[in-house]
Amino acid sequence: MAGDVPADERILITLDDLGLEAGNQRVLPDQVLATDRGPDGSADATAAADRGALDLQGVDPSPDDMPVWGARVRRLAAPAAAAAAGTPHGERTVHRYGRVRVLGRPQETTVEPTVRGVSALPAPADGTIVSTLAIPGGLSRTESLGVEAFRLRATEGYRRRKRARPRDAAPWDMAHRCTDIAPPRGAGASATIPIRSLLGAPTADGTGTVPAQQAGSPSSSALSGYLEGSVAVGLILVEGPTPALRMSAAERTKIVAEVQNGLSWYATQNPAAELTFSYDIQIVQLPTPANPTAADLESVWRDPAMRRLGYAPNFDGVYDYVEALRKRLGTRWAYCAFVTKYPLRHFAYASVGGPRLVLAADADGWGPDNIDRVFAHETGHIFGAPDEYAGAGCDCGGRWGRYGTPNGNCDACAPAPADCLMRANTFALCRYTPSHLGWGHGVGGNPVLVQSRGLGVRGNFDVVVPSAFSGLNHVWRDNDATGAPWRDPWQTAQALGRIDAVTMVQSTLATPGPLEVVVRVGPRLFFMWRDSTGAFQWRPPVQLTQGVGGVPSIVQSRLGGKGNFELLAPAADVGILHMWRNHDVPGYPWSAPKLFAANLGRVDAVSLVHGTLGGGAGLLEAVALVGTRLVHLTRDHTAVWRTNGVFAEGVSGNPVLIQSLYPGARNFEVVVPAAGTGLIHFFRDNNQGQPSWSPPRPFGGSLGHVDSVSLIQSNYSGNLEVLARVADRLYLLTRSGAAAVWSAPQRVF
């Protein structure tokens, strides 16, 4: 961030689909009359264009001080070379205003590792906003306001005001909550909505999640389920008949710029969410006077505004507008924001789960320079995030947002509340808010892939991977469905904060088998598990030990009557720690950690299997990452660990060791990120009298630098399946066929 203005954005205006000639087009699709709508409420651009003139009464057509129709800009033909070139690699659309797109460039992928063995996510990068100087004519109001807002954000004055914004980081000092529950459809003309929290609402279920009918969901498809993908934003500026209720052109541009800036912040916080905001901007001028004594201050101006826009003059009209907006702009989600100078019961508030938020044009005592943060805060409510400031009457319980996460950063009960947008005037997120927003995409640490037994006929692929923010993501591939799709993620253990590394095994302690997980958070190890019955519930994490680092590894061995858990974890200083869990004793106690391999020095990551070599029950075999080298270790039948020497150099990230199912003595297979780009595969031919490791076999170079990896041999003809993390995304590669050829990387998450 640079002065709270996201860096590396630029404007792109496409001219290849102008439709009618700009000189003749008087009404564009984002400015239509009620009579220009189809039976389903969608815009009919052809009917609007046939009017031939702007005569919208009440919907401000083109004030003299606003360059809506290109009177103050020049029309330039798009250079053919530029059109052919498209956008630079890595840029993506963050904001869309008709044909105007604001493109954001992702942060640099060069990283500083926070822990050896697992690379960190990209650090925030500073930069500049590049403004477009030549703007083509014929832009609609939405398009022009998008351009003017971008230009304003590009100025040094705007950035200077952000650096010196008033009440920076001050807690939201509201005396009451800024959330409500939207009325259900059919509430009629009196759509008065009391401000109250979900937990305190008589219609809430006491869990913090709102049933669809209580949230006023207009259809089986939620309007704002979680903040990922494409989002339509209807920005409705409602003005009145007196100077005190009108907005100047500069004020309108400022509001659009603040909305743009606040939503850009969300996009920069989680690039993997691939957020794109598409806008419809309406300026509605009403003859209705202010009525500060009205019982329902919102309906005074909202209902006539919806009538002017061609919708029912009640909250049903809001639903209809937002639904039509989503359909017209082709987005996953949609909500609307009313901005006005009419008297409000509170300067900013929103319905948890949508469909609307309301904002005073001056943001009350916070001032216009804080509208971006206020708007982002209220948008958080739209997508399921609760208030965290004490005046809201929050508590640390409930089940909020997509993953039913408690409100653990509430001022009233959290032992040490963190800076967070939902608590204070700051562009920061606590460990809980990303989960409230539903950010399942965006990962860190190392992924772990298993092919489950008894979960699906074919055996699903189950993956756990640390969230880029807090907690653990669980995602799975449905191998019984056509195309073997990856299903939406689940998230758990947000209270742990940022998880650094993870290891997982499916055990045989129940049928078909729980997922058993150990995670590292800083120097501590925690154990957690998910049952394999119909509930599929994750149990809370329990601390095992501390003084660890790097990437751990767990297996269920063939030792003991039920098969004990064996766990290795790099020590925080030197060597490796070994723990085991006794499944033949009630309570399944864990042993104390025991150090070995201190002669290796600092170990960065380890991978463990219970092999079939050595006779008897077999030996524990491990591969450890030490700097840029791989070391093979074996525990013999006397429980003594022995170092078998270095077999690879020039690697980074966590190695993964498996014993394959190929005929004979079953080879060892290792995949590890290369120190440069791509991955490296090694194998050890265990059929030899003196088994030796193969030379390195690079693959996956097109991925660039790989941060971490997981490896299995699946039941798909014995294919090797590799899941690689590159920055905040996961890619699957498969080695198949007699030629043992690796597939091209496929992004899966």
XYZ file of C-alpha atoms in Angstrom:
749
model
C 0.000 0.000 0.000
C 1.150 3.544 -0.662
C -0.684 6.002 1.525
C -3.648 3.616 1.639
C -3.924 3.695 -2.148
C -3.374 0.246 -3.695
C -0.359 0.282 -5.975
C 0.097 -0.734 -9.587
C -3.305 0.002 -11.099
C -4.070 1.458 -14.506
C -7.042 2.206 -16.744
C -7.967 0.272 -19.875
C -10.896 1.402 -22.041
C -12.135 -1.024 -24.668
C -13.619 0.437 -27.845
C -14.341 -2.709 -29.813
C -17.973 -3.014 -28.718
C -19.471 0.466 -28.768
C -22.801 -0.674 -30.151
C -24.568 2.456 -31.436
C -22.383 5.364 -32.481
C -21.437 7.326 -29.388
C -22.726 10.522 -30.935
C -26.197 9.060 -31.313
C -26.328 6.976 -28.169
C -28.143 9.076 -25.616
C -29.044 6.396 -23.076
C -26.623 3.598 -22.255
C -27.475 0.309 -20.541
C -26.678 1.643 -17.083
C -29.181 4.498 -17.496
C -32.589 3.141 -18.411
C -36.152 3.994 -17.579
C -38.739 1.849 -15.883
C -40.511 1.597 -19.236
C -37.276 0.317 -20.810
C -37.199 -2.850 -18.698
C -38.184 -6.329 -19.716
C -40.711 -8.379 -17.768
C -37.941 -9.798 -15.583
C -36.679 -6.348 -14.624
C -33.568 -6.488 -16.805
C -32.501 -3.502 -18.855
C -33.586 -3.212 -22.476
C -30.797 -1.170 -24.025
C -32.436 -1.117 -27.469
C -35.616 0.482 -26.177
C -33.571 2.980 -24.240
C -31.514 3.937 -27.261
C -34.641 4.357 -29.389
C -35.759 7.207 -27.166
C -33.187 9.385 -28.907
C -32.893 11.816 -26.008
C -32.309 11.839 -22.294
C -35.534 12.772 -20.573
C -35.306 10.835 -17.322
C -37.209 12.835 -14.773
C -35.590 12.384 -11.405
C -32.614 10.335 -12.618
C -30.114 13.120 -13.274
C -29.144 12.818 -16.960
C -26.058 14.980 -17.438
C -25.349 17.914 -15.163
C -23.325 20.725 -16.677
C -20.404 20.128 -14.329
C -19.993 16.415 -15.110
C -18.346 15.100 -18.326
C -20.811 12.274 -18.859
C -21.115 12.222 -22.621
C -17.564 13.086 -23.549
C -17.976 16.853 -23.860
C -14.704 17.371 -22.035
C -12.685 14.450 -23.340
C -11.259 13.519 -26.707
C -12.172 10.421 -28.653
C -9.139 8.509 -29.872
C -9.011 5.395 -31.978
C -7.486 2.461 -30.159
C -4.092 1.630 -31.684
C -4.229 -1.741 -33.392
C -0.977 -2.847 -31.806
C -2.241 -2.038 -28.355
C -5.478 -3.874 -28.958
C -3.605 -6.909 -30.194
C -1.213 -6.865 -27.295
C -3.942 -7.013 -24.686
C -3.049 -6.542 -21.051
C 0.400 -7.268 -19.639
C 0.942 -10.719 -18.210
C -0.426 -11.040 -14.722
C -2.779 -8.046 -14.791
C -6.419 -8.612 -14.080
C -9.561 -6.497 -13.902
C -10.308 -5.228 -10.403
C -13.032 -2.693 -11.302
C -15.306 -2.633 -14.338
C -17.365 0.401 -15.308
C -18.954 -0.668 -18.579
C -16.106 -0.529 -21.100
C -13.758 1.034 -18.567
C -11.598 -1.369 -16.626
C -9.231 -0.642 -13.775
C -6.508 -3.253 -13.954
C -4.474 -4.380 -10.995
C -1.038 -5.911 -11.248
C -0.320 -8.684 -8.739
C 2.408 -8.271 -6.187
C 5.895 -9.478 -6.976
C 6.350 -13.188 -6.390
C 9.839 -12.813 -4.929
C 9.526 -13.787 -1.304
C 11.480 -13.750 1.893
C 11.075 -17.129 3.626
C 9.613 -16.815 7.088
C 10.539 -20.385 7.948
C 13.185 -22.469 6.309
C 11.631 -25.158 4.182
C 8.449 -23.250 3.367
C 8.504 -19.975 1.440
C 6.400 -17.072 2.619
C 3.669 -15.352 0.644
C 4.619 -12.226 -1.313
C 5.244 -9.171 0.808
C 3.160 -6.060 0.038
C 4.705 -3.961 -2.709
C 4.583 -0.199 -3.114
C 4.105 1.492 -6.452
C 2.222 4.166 -8.319
C -1.107 4.510 -10.029
C -0.703 5.220 -13.721
C -3.367 7.584 -15.010
C -4.688 7.579 -18.564
C -4.364 10.986 -20.243
C -6.435 10.496 -23.387
C -10.026 9.437 -22.694
C -12.346 8.524 -25.580
C -15.655 10.282 -25.881
C -19.103 8.777 -25.628
C -18.696 7.386 -22.147
C -21.739 6.691 -20.014
C -22.141 8.156 -16.556
C -20.902 4.988 -14.897
C -17.891 4.877 -17.213
C -17.038 8.564 -16.798
C -17.340 8.460 -13.025
C -15.112 5.402 -12.943
C -12.447 7.239 -14.951
C -12.735 10.455 -12.947
C -12.550 8.527 -9.687
C -9.424 6.747 -10.849
C -7.833 10.043 -11.887
C -8.605 11.510 -8.477
C -6.973 8.575 -6.725
C -3.903 9.054 -8.910
C -3.279 12.579 -7.639
C -0.681 13.351 -5.004
C -3.260 15.375 -3.086
C -5.485 12.327 -2.696
C -2.602 10.181 -1.554
C -1.421 12.881 0.837
C -4.852 13.050 2.453
C -4.814 9.292 2.879
C -1.452 9.432 4.615
C -2.854 12.034 7.017
C -6.412 10.740 7.284
C -8.286 11.836 10.437
C -8.879 9.400 13.284
C -6.590 6.822 11.720
C -6.792 3.482 13.586
C -9.345 4.899 16.054
C -11.928 2.346 17.216
C -15.343 2.702 15.654
C -16.949 4.552 18.554
C -20.559 4.013 17.572
C -22.932 3.811 20.501
C -24.834 1.001 18.824
C -24.599 -1.594 16.100
C -24.323 -0.801 12.403
C -25.972 -4.006 11.201
C -29.506 -5.200 10.668
C -31.378 -8.078 9.123
C -32.990 -7.300 5.789
C -36.759 -7.860 5.777
C -38.004 -10.884 3.869
C -39.622 -10.438 0.512
C -43.235 -9.416 0.700
C -42.777 -7.227 3.771
C -44.791 -4.594 1.932
C -44.409 -0.863 1.805
C -43.440 -0.579 5.469
C -39.973 -2.067 5.350
C -38.712 -0.583 8.595
C -35.589 -2.460 9.642
C -34.431 -2.026 13.219
C -30.698 -1.873 13.776
C -29.756 -4.932 15.781
C -27.157 -7.670 15.808
C -27.958 -11.131 14.609
C -27.240 -12.587 18.025
C -29.646 -10.167 19.658
C -32.328 -10.393 17.010
C -35.521 -12.214 17.907
C -35.506 -13.895 14.506
C -31.910 -15.086 14.719
C -31.183 -18.704 15.497
C -28.640 -17.869 18.172
C -25.711 -19.124 16.141
C -24.804 -15.988 14.247
C -25.796 -17.488 10.910
C -28.940 -16.254 9.226
C -31.347 -18.719 7.644
C -32.193 -17.796 4.076
C -35.719 -16.676 4.820
C -34.551 -14.510 7.746
C -31.843 -12.900 5.672
C -34.455 -11.950 3.144
C -32.812 -14.004 0.435
C -34.844 -13.394 -2.711
C -34.010 -16.705 -4.299
C -32.337 -20.021 -3.669
C -29.098 -18.390 -4.760
C -27.688 -16.018 -2.138
C -26.851 -12.513 -3.302
C -23.636 -12.255 -1.297
C -22.556 -15.636 0.018
C -18.829 -14.933 0.256
C -16.379 -12.351 -1.046
C -14.709 -14.161 -3.933
C -15.096 -13.851 -7.686
C -17.205 -11.263 -9.493
C -19.359 -8.798 -7.570
C -21.878 -6.310 -8.961
C -22.067 -3.060 -7.004
C -25.040 -0.773 -7.498
C -23.995 2.666 -6.270
C -27.094 4.853 -5.887
C -26.503 8.510 -5.010
C -29.802 9.864 -3.668
C -30.229 13.652 -3.698
C -33.063 15.894 -2.532
C -34.672 19.190 -3.593
C -32.615 21.568 -1.428
C -28.934 22.555 -1.643
C -28.302 20.754 1.646
C -29.496 17.500 0.083
C -27.645 17.788 -3.236
C -24.139 16.660 -4.119
C -21.708 18.559 -6.290
C -19.848 16.898 -9.149
C -16.719 16.884 -7.005
C -18.563 15.153 -4.172
C -19.899 12.494 -6.515
C -16.450 11.816 -7.921
C -15.010 11.688 -4.416
C -17.592 9.109 -3.320
C -16.926 6.897 -6.344
C -13.170 7.210 -5.752
C -13.559 6.223 -2.105
C -15.651 3.188 -3.023
C -13.077 2.251 -5.647
C -10.244 2.627 -3.146
C -11.959 0.632 -0.407
C -12.806 -2.272 -2.691
C -9.328 -2.195 -4.254
C -8.023 -2.828 -0.754
C -10.017 -6.054 -0.547
C -8.649 -7.162 -3.917
C -5.052 -6.537 -2.852
C -5.508 -8.421 0.420
C -6.381 -11.697 -1.288
C -5.396 -11.929 -4.971
C -6.411 -15.601 -5.000
C -10.031 -14.545 -4.421
C -9.905 -13.037 -7.945
C -12.212 -10.196 -7.032
C -13.710 -8.095 -9.810
C -16.215 -5.356 -8.971
C -18.623 -4.326 -11.747
C -20.594 -1.127 -11.234
C -23.877 0.503 -12.000
C -23.937 4.131 -10.818
C -27.237 5.972 -10.546
C -27.797 9.595 -9.529
C -31.384 9.958 -8.336
C -32.772 13.441 -7.647
C -35.978 13.533 -5.603
C -38.529 16.266 -4.868
C -39.076 14.674 -1.452
C -38.147 16.951 1.462
C -36.185 15.697 4.439
C -38.234 14.469 7.397
C -35.890 14.028 10.379
C -38.777 13.003 12.666
C -39.968 10.100 10.509
C -40.161 6.732 12.252
C -38.381 5.088 9.332
C -35.824 7.570 8.025
C -34.605 5.248 5.293
C -37.955 4.702 3.605
C -38.461 8.486 3.269
C -35.952 8.597 0.411
C -35.357 4.933 -0.440
C -38.885 4.135 -1.568
C -39.242 7.085 -3.980
C -35.704 6.433 -5.228
C -36.593 2.853 -6.117
C -39.749 4.087 -7.851
C -37.666 6.513 -9.942
C -35.390 3.631 -10.927
C -38.383 1.602 -12.083
C -38.768 -0.764 -9.142
C -41.290 -1.308 -6.367
C -41.176 1.537 -3.803
C -40.234 -0.712 -0.880
C -37.539 -3.186 0.112
C -38.774 -5.655 -2.492
C -37.660 -3.100 -5.046
C -34.149 -3.230 -3.584
C -34.100 -7.002 -4.005
C -35.376 -6.703 -7.575
C -32.779 -4.077 -8.469
C -29.898 -6.110 -7.042
C -31.084 -9.325 -8.703
C -31.467 -7.553 -12.058
C -28.048 -5.980 -11.616
C -26.423 -9.341 -11.040
C -28.135 -10.758 -14.109
C -27.267 -7.809 -16.351
C -23.622 -7.597 -15.313
C -23.196 -11.368 -15.240
C -21.614 -11.585 -11.791
C -21.613 -14.193 -9.045
C -22.751 -11.768 -6.341
C -24.438 -8.372 -6.107
C -25.365 -5.713 -3.581
C -26.249 -2.046 -3.634
C -25.073 0.969 -1.680
C -27.199 4.045 -1.061
C -25.244 7.254 -0.427
C -27.236 10.311 0.595
C -27.404 13.554 2.562
C -30.897 12.790 3.820
C -31.118 12.297 7.611
C -30.168 8.764 8.680
C -30.610 6.867 11.926
C -26.909 6.035 11.725
C -24.243 7.390 9.380
C -23.455 3.919 7.997
C -25.128 0.528 8.314
C -25.662 -2.653 6.343
C -27.678 -5.839 6.250
C -25.577 -8.837 7.238
C -25.660 -11.025 4.150
C -26.998 -8.202 1.953
C -28.587 -6.841 -0.098
C -27.852 -3.183 0.764
C -25.769 -0.773 2.761
C -26.501 2.866 3.560
C -23.898 5.596 3.949
C -23.991 9.295 4.771
C -22.268 11.286 2.027
C -19.864 12.896 4.510
C -19.342 9.800 6.703
C -20.424 11.884 9.683
C -17.568 12.705 12.069
C -15.162 10.421 10.247
C -15.043 12.680 7.201
C -15.004 12.014 3.449
C -11.387 10.808 3.506
C -12.489 7.802 5.555
C -15.352 6.752 3.293
C -13.134 4.060 1.752
C -12.676 2.320 5.097
C -16.290 2.848 6.151
C -17.468 1.402 2.837
C -15.107 -1.556 3.174
C -16.350 -2.128 6.739
C -19.995 -2.142 5.654
C -19.152 -4.374 2.681
C -17.713 -6.787 5.224
C -21.192 -7.011 6.755
C -22.711 -7.644 3.335
C -20.507 -10.745 3.054
C -21.073 -12.052 6.573
C -18.555 -10.329 8.863
C -19.833 -9.111 12.270
C -18.922 -5.938 14.147
C -16.033 -6.266 16.600
C -16.234 -2.946 18.462
C -17.624 -2.950 22.003
C -20.477 -0.540 21.268
C -21.999 -3.119 18.945
C -22.717 -5.402 21.883
C -20.717 -8.206 20.293
C -19.527 -11.358 22.002
C -16.846 -13.890 21.082
C -19.272 -16.645 20.109
C -21.683 -17.215 17.277
C -21.172 -18.822 13.890
C -20.566 -16.123 11.307
C -20.099 -16.158 7.566
C -19.432 -18.960 5.125
C -17.608 -21.188 7.616
C -19.588 -20.483 10.773
C -16.605 -18.879 12.494
C -16.939 -17.307 15.965
C -16.383 -13.584 16.492
C -13.139 -14.135 18.365
C -11.809 -10.562 18.027
C -14.753 -8.879 19.770
C -13.644 -5.955 21.950
C -15.911 -7.025 24.774
C -14.297 -10.413 25.404
C -11.146 -11.037 23.357
C -8.120 -11.053 25.703
C -6.032 -8.978 23.281
C -8.149 -7.634 20.403
C -6.149 -7.101 17.222
C -6.350 -4.222 14.783
C -9.082 -5.011 12.302
C -11.312 -3.179 9.851
C -14.380 -4.584 11.617
C -13.184 -3.133 14.931
C -11.468 0.152 14.041
C -10.653 2.656 11.312
C -7.788 0.653 9.858
C -6.984 -1.303 6.747
C -6.090 -4.472 8.647
C -7.638 -7.889 9.143
C -7.693 -9.990 12.291
C -7.417 -13.761 12.183
C -11.204 -14.214 12.074
C -12.451 -11.713 9.472
C -11.028 -13.475 6.368
C -13.001 -16.549 7.364
C -16.131 -14.454 8.012
C -15.751 -13.082 4.475
C -15.500 -16.633 3.143
C -11.945 -16.426 1.856
C -11.300 -20.107 1.222
C -8.938 -19.351 -1.653
C -5.514 -18.004 -0.823
C -3.167 -20.533 0.749
C 0.253 -20.694 2.379
C 2.482 -23.252 4.054
C 2.576 -26.731 2.547
C -0.338 -28.719 1.099
C -0.973 -32.358 2.027
C -2.770 -34.662 -0.414
C -4.200 -38.105 0.384
C -6.502 -40.393 -1.560
C -9.087 -41.400 0.984
C -10.500 -44.857 1.624
C -14.261 -45.266 1.827
C -15.018 -41.646 0.958
C -16.430 -42.030 -2.514
C -16.373 -45.224 -4.569
C -13.163 -44.325 -6.361
C -11.601 -42.681 -3.326
C -11.668 -38.883 -3.216
C -8.590 -36.693 -3.106
C -8.528 -34.874 0.233
C -6.260 -31.864 0.716
C -5.460 -29.763 3.744
C -3.386 -26.611 3.407
C -2.861 -23.600 5.665
C -4.940 -20.570 4.807
C -2.982 -17.523 3.720
C -4.652 -15.739 6.634
C -5.548 -18.007 9.546
C -6.695 -21.537 10.117
C -6.668 -24.582 7.881
C -8.372 -25.061 4.518
C -9.799 -28.451 3.549
C -10.685 -29.049 -0.088
C -11.490 -32.308 -1.856
C -11.841 -33.696 -5.360
C -14.950 -35.711 -6.085
C -13.477 -38.589 -8.083
C -16.907 -40.163 -8.635
C -18.358 -37.119 -10.405
C -17.980 -36.449 -14.102
C -14.772 -34.545 -14.662
C -13.639 -35.163 -11.056
C -14.381 -31.594 -9.900
C -12.766 -29.951 -6.889
C -15.426 -28.998 -4.365
C -15.691 -25.756 -2.426
C -13.293 -25.501 0.503
C -14.054 -25.716 4.183
C -12.066 -23.895 6.845
C -11.378 -24.595 10.491
C -9.050 -23.745 13.407
C -9.041 -19.992 12.754
C -8.337 -19.372 16.437
C -4.814 -20.723 15.904
C -4.006 -17.782 13.654
C -1.552 -18.289 10.805
C -0.583 -21.963 10.443
C 2.960 -22.484 9.193
C 2.955 -26.160 8.216
C 0.734 -29.239 8.245
C 0.849 -33.021 7.915
C -2.068 -35.456 7.556
C -2.917 -39.141 7.398
C -6.213 -41.022 7.109
C -6.236 -43.451 10.014
C -7.871 -46.840 10.551
C -9.237 -45.946 13.995
C -12.802 -45.756 12.654
C -14.660 -46.626 9.466
C -13.987 -45.453 6.814
C -11.239 -43.495 8.547
C -10.804 -40.082 10.185
C -8.478 -37.445 8.784
C -5.739 -36.997 11.401
C -3.797 -33.729 11.226
C -0.835 -32.141 12.986
C -0.151 -28.444 12.390
C 2.702 -26.214 13.391
C 1.991 -22.684 14.615
C 5.259 -20.943 15.366
C 7.217 -23.229 17.739
C 4.149 -25.281 18.774
C 2.568 -28.455 17.407
C -1.189 -29.063 17.566
C -3.219 -32.180 16.816
C -6.728 -32.130 15.349
C -8.941 -34.553 13.463
C -12.091 -34.833 11.381
C -14.499 -37.707 11.810
C -15.450 -39.818 8.801
C -19.119 -40.290 9.639
C -22.011 -38.252 8.285
C -21.149 -35.251 10.469
C -17.618 -34.810 9.052
C -16.863 -32.504 11.956
C -13.431 -31.072 12.704
C -12.445 -31.344 16.363
C -10.698 -28.410 18.071
C -6.886 -28.467 18.022
C -4.976 -29.699 21.080
C -1.359 -28.730 21.719
C 1.152 -31.600 21.613
C 4.503 -29.967 22.265
C 6.632 -26.925 21.522
C 10.195 -26.162 20.513
C 9.681 -27.223 16.902
C 10.141 -25.660 13.469
C 9.884 -26.506 9.782
C 7.506 -29.038 8.246
C 6.450 -32.105 10.318
C 5.350 -35.526 9.059
C 2.917 -38.087 10.525
C 2.184 -41.707 9.549
C 0.130 -44.525 11.014
C 2.605 -47.336 11.449
C 2.123 -51.103 11.644
C 3.535 -51.063 15.180
C 1.158 -51.952 18.006
C -2.141 -53.766 17.805
C -4.041 -50.861 16.209
C -1.159 -49.138 14.456
C 0.490 -46.296 16.346
C 0.964 -42.771 15.048
C 4.598 -41.874 14.423
C 5.417 -38.176 14.181
C 8.622 -36.402 13.195
C 9.163 -32.643 13.405
C 12.314 -30.565 12.950
C 13.495 -29.173 16.267
C 13.566 -25.390 16.576
C 17.364 -25.439 16.864
C 19.098 -28.643 15.690
C 18.006 -32.159 14.842
C 14.619 -33.847 14.644
C 12.031 -34.660 17.313
C 10.208 -38.020 17.331
C 6.870 -38.603 19.076
C 4.429 -41.499 18.896
C 0.849 -42.140 20.017
C -0.042 -45.454 21.633
C -3.357 -46.709 20.247
C -3.385 -49.781 22.480
C -3.856 -47.705 25.647
C -7.142 -45.948 26.509
C -6.975 -42.238 25.768
C -4.343 -42.746 23.080
C -1.516 -40.973 24.929
C 1.343 -39.265 23.114
C 4.926 -39.922 24.123
C 7.316 -37.197 25.129
C 9.399 -35.858 22.219
C 12.807 -37.466 21.724
C 15.618 -35.708 19.863
C 17.817 -37.400 17.263
C 19.999 -36.413 14.285
C 21.426 -33.378 16.062
C 24.548 -33.894 13.944
C 22.584 -32.601 10.944
C 22.305 -29.145 12.469
C 19.200 -27.188 11.611
C 16.607 -29.287 9.769
C 14.018 -27.461 7.686
C 11.504 -30.154 6.760
C 11.024 -33.889 7.071
C 8.943 -36.605 5.391
C 8.301 -40.017 6.976
C 7.069 -43.446 5.808
C 6.867 -46.864 7.415
C 8.651 -48.913 4.790
C 8.599 -52.626 4.020
C 12.354 -53.188 3.963
C 14.516 -54.723 6.675
C 12.282 -57.665 7.567
C 9.761 -57.937 10.366
C 7.391 -55.001 10.642
C 9.628 -52.883 8.417
C 11.648 -49.762 9.132
C 10.776 -46.111 9.577
C 12.333 -44.210 6.674
C 12.647 -40.433 6.455
C 13.990 -37.759 4.144
C 15.078 -34.456 5.683
C 15.760 -31.089 4.093
C 18.922 -29.530 5.501
C 19.611 -26.216 3.805
C 19.572 -27.118 0.100
C 20.406 -30.814 0.614
C 18.335 -33.960 1.088
C 19.376 -36.549 3.665
C 17.984 -40.086 3.994
C 17.534 -41.516 7.510
C 16.415 -44.951 8.747
C 15.299 -46.214 12.160
C 16.375 -49.814 12.670
C 14.732 -52.561 14.725
C 16.563 -51.380 17.858
C 14.821 -47.985 17.538
C 18.086 -46.241 16.646
C 18.015 -43.606 13.909
C 20.876 -43.749 11.402
C 21.875 -41.201 8.785
C 22.383 -42.705 5.333
C 23.995 -39.642 3.800
C 23.155 -36.832 1.397
C 21.598 -37.900 -1.905
C 20.539 -34.563 -3.446
C 21.524 -30.905 -3.520
C 20.090 -27.749 -5.069
C 16.604 -28.133 -3.618
C 14.299 -26.002 -1.463
C 10.907 -26.391 0.143
C 9.611 -29.544 1.776
C 10.462 -32.971 0.304
C 7.826 -35.715 0.182
C 8.779 -39.389 0.433
C 6.511 -42.312 -0.473
C 7.117 -46.007 -1.058
C 5.525 -46.851 -4.369
C 3.387 -49.862 -5.239
C 5.443 -50.836 -8.280
C 6.279 -54.575 -8.483
C 9.203 -55.998 -6.571
C 10.722 -54.383 -3.523
C 8.760 -51.155 -4.106
C 10.836 -48.085 -4.858
C 11.143 -44.956 -2.762
C 9.875 -41.889 -4.631
C 10.749 -38.321 -3.612
C 9.490 -35.046 -5.076
C 10.877 -31.719 -3.862
C 10.827 -28.107 -5.115
C 13.987 -27.110 -6.944
C 16.021 -24.230 -5.583
C 15.369 -22.444 -8.872
C 12.228 -23.268 -10.823
C 9.991 -26.290 -11.014
C 10.215 -29.601 -9.207
C 12.695 -32.476 -8.993
C 11.869 -36.184 -8.842
C 14.201 -38.791 -7.347
C 13.653 -42.511 -6.889
C 15.567 -45.295 -5.199
C 15.472 -48.721 -6.852
C 14.970 -51.016 -3.877
C 15.327 -54.117 -6.070
C 19.087 -53.598 -6.249
C 21.393 -55.393 -3.867
C 22.739 -52.018 -2.797
C 19.910 -49.572 -3.514
C 20.988 -46.175 -4.804
C 19.195 -42.936 -5.580
C 18.591 -41.857 -9.157
C 19.970 -38.628 -10.604
C 17.595 -35.638 -10.371
C 14.745 -35.591 -12.866
C 13.409 -32.033 -13.214
C 9.817 -31.349 -14.267
C 7.148 -28.666 -13.894
C 9.480 -25.835 -14.895
C 6.566 -23.775 -16.215
C 5.384 -23.278 -12.630
C 8.319 -21.022 -11.858
C 9.482 -21.127 -8.263
C 7.544 -23.742 -6.281
C 7.139 -23.125 -2.562
C 5.969 -26.507 -1.285
C 4.666 -29.840 -2.494
C 2.735 -33.038 -1.721
C 2.934 -36.448 -3.410
C 0.830 -39.628 -3.537
C 0.484 -42.663 -5.765
C -3.184 -42.860 -6.713
C -5.338 -45.776 -7.837
C -5.577 -44.182 -11.289
C -3.324 -46.828 -12.901
C -0.714 -46.167 -10.248
C -0.145 -42.562 -11.338
C 2.054 -40.301 -9.269
C 0.024 -37.236 -8.268
C 1.804 -34.057 -7.181
C 0.150 -31.025 -5.610
C 2.379 -27.950 -5.720
C 1.910 -24.581 -4.062
C 3.068 -21.577 -6.057
C 2.536 -18.385 -4.048
C -1.134 -18.527 -2.971
C -2.367 -21.156 -5.436
C -2.271 -24.933 -5.866
C -1.467 -26.894 -9.037
C -1.846 -30.607 -9.780
C 0.611 -32.557 -11.940
C 0.246 -36.246 -12.845
C 2.826 -38.768 -14.056
C 1.142 -41.482 -16.072
C 1.605 -44.004 -18.851
C 4.398 -46.393 -19.747
C 6.599 -43.452 -20.683
C 6.127 -41.935 -17.197
C 5.425 -38.467 -18.618
C 4.435 -35.604 -16.323
C 1.334 -33.650 -17.306
C 1.223 -29.899 -17.635
C 0.323 -28.174 -14.355
C -3.398 -27.717 -13.793
C -4.531 -25.082 -11.352
C -6.951 -26.656 -8.921
C -7.252 -24.105 -6.129
